[in-house]
Short mmCIF file of C-alpha atoms and ligand atoms in Angstrom, two decimals:
data_model
loop_
_atom_site.label_atom_id
_atom_site.label_comp_id
_atom_site.label_asym_id
_atom_site.label_seq_id
_atom_site.Cartn_x
_atom_site.Cartn_y
_atom_site.Cartn_z
CA MET A 78 11.14 -30.17 8.26
CA THR A 79 10.79 -26.60 7.17
CA THR A 80 8.36 -24.20 8.87
CA ALA A 81 7.58 -22.48 5.57
CA SER A 82 4.00 -22.68 4.28
CA PRO A 83 3.06 -25.99 2.62
CA ALA A 84 1.93 -24.07 -0.47
CA LEU A 85 5.37 -22.50 -0.94
CA VAL A 86 7.11 -25.84 -0.39
CA ALA A 87 4.79 -27.47 -2.96
CA ASP A 88 5.57 -24.72 -5.48
CA LEU A 89 9.31 -25.18 -4.93
CA VAL A 90 9.01 -28.94 -5.49
CA CYS A 91 7.04 -28.18 -8.64
CA ALA A 92 9.67 -25.66 -9.78
CA ASN A 93 12.34 -28.37 -9.53
CA HIS A 94 10.26 -30.75 -11.65
CA ILE A 95 9.40 -28.11 -14.27
CA LEU A 96 13.04 -27.08 -14.70
CA TYR A 97 14.00 -30.69 -15.32
CA VAL A 98 11.20 -31.42 -17.78
CA GLU A 99 11.80 -28.17 -19.70
CA GLY A 100 15.51 -28.99 -20.16
CA VAL A 101 17.00 -26.37 -17.83
CA VAL A 102 18.45 -28.70 -15.16
CA ASP A 103 19.55 -32.33 -15.28
CA GLY A 104 21.24 -34.17 -12.44
CA PHE A 105 22.57 -30.79 -11.30
CA GLY A 106 21.24 -27.28 -10.93
CA HIS A 107 18.99 -25.81 -8.25
CA VAL A 108 16.18 -23.38 -7.52
CA SER A 109 15.55 -21.50 -4.27
CA VAL A 110 12.94 -19.17 -2.81
CA ARG A 111 12.97 -16.97 0.28
CA HIS A 112 11.25 -18.44 3.37
CA ASP A 113 7.74 -16.97 3.73
CA GLY A 114 7.69 -17.24 7.53
CA ARG A 115 11.06 -15.81 8.57
CA ASP A 116 13.42 -13.28 7.08
CA ASP A 117 16.75 -14.97 7.83
CA ARG A 118 16.43 -18.09 5.70
CA PHE A 119 15.59 -19.35 2.23
CA LEU A 120 14.39 -22.75 0.98
CA LEU A 121 16.39 -25.11 -1.21
CA ALA A 122 16.32 -28.85 -1.87
CA CYS A 123 18.98 -30.96 -0.21
CA GLY A 124 21.57 -32.48 -2.52
CA VAL A 125 19.37 -34.52 -4.84
CA ALA A 126 18.58 -34.38 -8.57
CA PRO A 127 15.81 -31.82 -9.25
CA ALA A 128 13.50 -34.35 -10.95
CA THR A 129 13.38 -36.45 -7.78
CA VAL A 130 12.76 -33.63 -5.25
CA THR A 131 9.86 -34.13 -2.82
CA ALA A 132 8.58 -31.89 -0.01
CA ALA A 133 10.67 -33.89 2.47
CA ASP A 134 13.83 -32.85 0.58
CA ILE A 135 13.26 -29.12 1.10
CA VAL A 136 15.63 -27.65 3.70
CA GLU A 137 16.18 -24.21 5.21
CA VAL A 138 19.44 -22.36 4.54
CA ASP A 139 20.53 -19.12 6.22
CA TYR A 140 22.34 -16.24 4.57
CA ASP A 141 25.71 -17.53 5.75
CA GLY A 142 25.02 -20.69 3.73
CA ALA A 143 24.44 -22.89 6.80
CA VAL A 144 21.85 -25.65 6.29
CA HIS A 145 19.53 -26.05 9.27
CA ASP A 146 17.49 -29.19 8.88
CA ALA A 147 19.60 -31.43 6.69
CA ALA A 148 19.44 -34.32 9.20
CA GLY A 149 22.62 -35.82 7.81
CA ARG A 150 21.68 -35.39 4.16
CA ARG A 151 24.02 -33.89 1.58
CA SER A 152 23.63 -30.22 0.65
CA TYR A 153 24.35 -28.46 -2.61
CA LEU A 154 27.97 -27.23 -2.53
CA GLU A 155 26.92 -24.19 -4.56
CA ARG A 156 24.24 -22.96 -2.11
CA PHE A 157 26.46 -19.85 -1.65
CA ILE A 158 25.24 -18.69 -5.07
CA HIS A 159 21.85 -18.25 -3.44
CA SER A 160 22.88 -16.96 0.00
CA GLU A 161 25.13 -14.23 -1.36
CA ILE A 162 22.75 -13.04 -4.08
CA TYR A 163 19.91 -12.80 -1.53
CA LYS A 164 22.16 -10.74 0.73
CA ALA A 165 23.15 -8.40 -2.09
CA ARG A 166 19.70 -8.08 -3.68
CA PRO A 167 16.72 -7.34 -1.38
CA ASP A 168 14.48 -7.26 -4.50
CA VAL A 169 15.24 -10.90 -5.34
CA MET A 170 12.80 -13.49 -3.97
CA ALA A 171 13.84 -16.56 -6.02
CA ILE A 172 16.96 -17.81 -7.84
CA VAL A 173 17.77 -20.52 -10.41
CA HIS A 174 21.30 -21.80 -11.05
CA SER A 175 21.64 -24.15 -14.00
CA HIS A 176 24.01 -25.62 -16.55
CA SER A 177 21.43 -25.33 -19.36
CA PRO A 178 23.52 -26.00 -22.44
CA ALA A 179 22.56 -23.41 -25.07
CA VAL A 180 23.63 -20.42 -22.95
CA ILE A 181 27.13 -21.77 -22.23
CA PRO A 182 28.69 -20.81 -25.61
CA PHE A 183 27.85 -17.17 -24.85
CA GLY A 184 30.00 -17.32 -21.72
CA VAL A 185 33.07 -18.65 -23.54
CA THR A 186 33.09 -16.45 -26.67
CA ARG A 187 32.85 -12.76 -27.50
CA ALA A 188 29.21 -13.19 -28.54
CA THR A 189 26.87 -11.32 -26.19
CA LEU A 190 23.64 -12.99 -25.09
CA ARG A 191 20.91 -10.48 -25.99
CA PRO A 192 17.15 -10.68 -26.43
CA VAL A 193 16.13 -11.88 -29.89
CA CYS A 194 12.51 -12.54 -28.93
CA HIS A 195 9.84 -10.94 -26.80
CA MET A 196 9.93 -13.54 -24.03
CA SER A 197 13.51 -12.71 -23.07
CA GLY A 198 13.59 -8.95 -22.61
CA PHE A 199 14.82 -9.51 -19.05
CA LEU A 200 18.25 -10.35 -20.51
CA GLY A 201 18.79 -6.64 -21.10
CA PHE A 202 21.75 -5.42 -23.12
CA SER A 203 24.80 -6.23 -21.05
CA THR A 204 24.49 -9.86 -19.97
CA PRO A 205 27.37 -10.09 -17.48
CA VAL A 206 29.81 -13.00 -17.49
CA PHE A 207 31.16 -14.20 -14.15
CA GLU A 208 34.84 -15.13 -14.52
CA ILE A 209 35.69 -17.42 -11.62
CA ARG A 210 39.43 -17.07 -12.32
CA ASP A 211 39.25 -13.46 -11.17
CA ALA A 212 38.23 -14.65 -7.69
CA ALA A 213 39.72 -18.16 -7.47
CA GLY A 214 42.79 -18.05 -9.72
CA ASP A 215 43.62 -20.22 -12.73
CA ASP A 216 43.57 -23.47 -10.75
CA ASN A 217 40.04 -23.95 -9.45
CA ASP A 218 37.24 -26.52 -9.66
CA MET A 219 34.74 -24.09 -11.29
CA LEU A 220 32.30 -24.36 -8.37
CA VAL A 221 30.92 -21.42 -6.37
CA LYS A 222 31.39 -23.36 -3.16
CA ASN A 223 32.04 -20.69 -0.52
CA ALA A 224 30.79 -17.27 0.53
CA ALA A 225 33.69 -15.35 -1.05
CA LEU A 226 32.98 -16.87 -4.48
CA GLY A 227 29.26 -16.31 -3.99
CA ARG A 228 29.96 -12.63 -3.27
CA ALA A 229 32.08 -12.36 -6.42
CA LEU A 230 29.27 -13.89 -8.47
CA ALA A 231 26.70 -11.54 -6.90
CA ALA A 232 28.99 -8.62 -7.76
CA SER A 233 29.14 -9.78 -11.40
CA LEU A 234 25.35 -10.07 -11.49
CA GLY A 235 25.05 -6.53 -10.12
CA SER A 236 21.55 -5.20 -10.70
CA ASN A 237 20.96 -7.52 -13.69
CA LEU A 238 18.40 -10.34 -13.84
CA PHE A 239 20.65 -12.90 -15.52
CA ALA A 240 24.38 -13.66 -15.51
CA LEU A 241 26.48 -16.20 -17.38
CA MET A 242 29.11 -18.21 -15.51
CA ARG A 243 32.01 -18.83 -17.87
CA GLY A 244 32.42 -22.51 -18.75
CA HIS A 245 29.76 -23.52 -16.23
CA GLY A 246 26.22 -22.19 -16.68
CA SER A 247 24.13 -19.29 -15.52
CA VAL A 248 22.13 -17.73 -12.73
CA THR A 249 18.83 -15.92 -13.01
CA VAL A 250 16.80 -14.03 -10.41
CA ALA A 251 13.25 -12.71 -10.03
CA HIS A 252 10.78 -11.27 -7.54
CA SER A 253 8.77 -14.52 -7.57
CA LEU A 254 9.33 -18.25 -7.87
CA LYS A 255 7.09 -18.65 -10.91
CA LEU A 256 8.86 -15.82 -12.71
CA VAL A 257 12.36 -17.11 -12.04
CA VAL A 258 11.38 -20.51 -13.45
CA ALA A 259 9.98 -18.80 -16.55
CA ARG A 260 13.14 -16.73 -16.97
CA ALA A 261 15.38 -19.78 -16.73
CA ILE A 262 13.32 -21.49 -19.47
CA TRP A 263 13.18 -18.37 -21.65
CA ALA A 264 16.93 -17.71 -21.32
CA GLU A 265 17.70 -21.16 -22.65
CA MET A 266 15.15 -20.65 -25.46
CA ASN A 267 16.67 -17.26 -26.35
CA ALA A 268 20.17 -18.75 -26.49
CA ARG A 269 18.99 -21.41 -28.96
CA LEU A 270 17.18 -18.83 -31.10
CA GLN A 271 20.07 -16.37 -31.02
CA THR A 272 22.55 -19.09 -32.03
CA GLU A 273 20.29 -20.02 -34.95
CA ALA A 274 19.80 -16.38 -35.97
CA MET A 275 23.57 -15.78 -35.88
CA ARG A 276 24.11 -18.90 -37.96
CA ILE A 277 21.60 -17.76 -40.60
CA ALA A 278 22.95 -14.21 -40.59
CA GLY A 279 26.56 -15.37 -40.70
CA GLY A 280 27.40 -13.57 -37.49
CA ASP A 281 26.19 -11.24 -34.79
CA SER A 282 25.92 -8.04 -36.86
CA GLY A 283 23.11 -9.33 -39.10
CA VAL A 284 20.75 -10.07 -36.19
CA ASN A 285 17.95 -7.61 -35.41
CA TYR A 286 17.76 -7.61 -31.60
CA LEU A 287 15.03 -6.08 -29.45
CA THR A 288 15.61 -2.41 -28.64
CA PRO A 289 16.06 -1.54 -24.94
CA GLY A 290 12.51 -0.16 -24.99
CA GLU A 291 11.13 -3.35 -26.53
CA ALA A 292 13.03 -5.45 -24.00
CA THR A 293 11.64 -3.45 -21.08
CA GLY A 294 8.12 -3.27 -22.52
CA SER A 295 7.82 -6.98 -23.34
CA MET A 296 9.32 -7.97 -20.00
CA ALA A 297 6.70 -5.92 -18.14
CA ILE A 298 3.76 -7.44 -20.00
CA ASN A 299 5.07 -11.02 -19.78
CA GLU A 300 5.38 -10.75 -16.01
CA THR A 301 1.63 -10.19 -15.72
CA VAL A 302 0.74 -13.52 -17.37
CA VAL A 303 3.26 -15.91 -15.84
CA ASP A 304 0.52 -18.04 -14.23
CA ARG A 305 -0.52 -19.33 -17.66
CA PRO A 306 2.76 -20.98 -18.67
CA TRP A 307 3.32 -22.08 -15.04
CA ASP A 308 0.07 -24.06 -15.00
CA PHE A 309 0.92 -25.64 -18.34
CA TRP A 310 4.51 -26.48 -17.33
CA LYS A 311 3.23 -27.92 -14.06
CA ALA A 312 0.76 -30.21 -15.84
CA ARG A 313 3.40 -31.34 -18.32
CA ALA A 314 5.95 -32.01 -15.57
CA ARG A 315 3.42 -34.15 -13.70
CA THR A 316 2.64 -36.18 -16.84
CA VAL A 317 6.27 -36.63 -17.90
CA LEU A 318 7.52 -37.59 -14.44
CA ALA A 319 4.61 -40.01 -13.94
CA SER A 320 5.49 -41.72 -17.22
CA LEU A 321 9.18 -41.94 -16.18
CA SER A 322 8.32 -43.65 -12.91
CA ARG A 323 6.09 -46.30 -14.47
MN1 MN B 605 26.80 -25.43 -11.02
#
């Protein structure tokens, strides 16, 4: 059992449920947050589907990717995504890795994922694409399953808040758990909207994207009100998951 505060563990359980209900994760994908009682570990669910996560499933992982209280349970193979980004980015307090579908086309084409609406300014103007072949060669299983691949992904992310993983999914980071959940939801929303805008415009050049100043300005104001969507998403997740279990 983790020694982190029960409130943080409860929020992490909730984050798992929200990401499932809002269409960001399915049977796969994960969300982590730094431990609030010690500086050498973060919290992550053990290897279960996000919708089914309970407080008892939350385990502690260190920055070498070692799981400390698994008690024989499976762990996520891709926990190195989290350990290596936390090592590289002291500003990052929470991370989501997902396979949310609408962003994936932007990792496999020349189209650049860019903010088309005011909820997604955090995407910035140079959404990086992690190419696993550069680190693992042409014959690989697409998974970031060791520290070296995690380091390569963290290097691709750089100082950005979001990175695509070619043919796989994405990773997003934030200075709080609530904000990283919001960003994961808004990135998927932006990808759907951008795809639709490009379809209507007949390509990328006819789309009127946010300016860098609009992206930065809208991101700053959205971060101050993240409690409002969080409370709503939390209530919806509770309702939806209760109806599924009946
Ligand atoms: Mn994955």
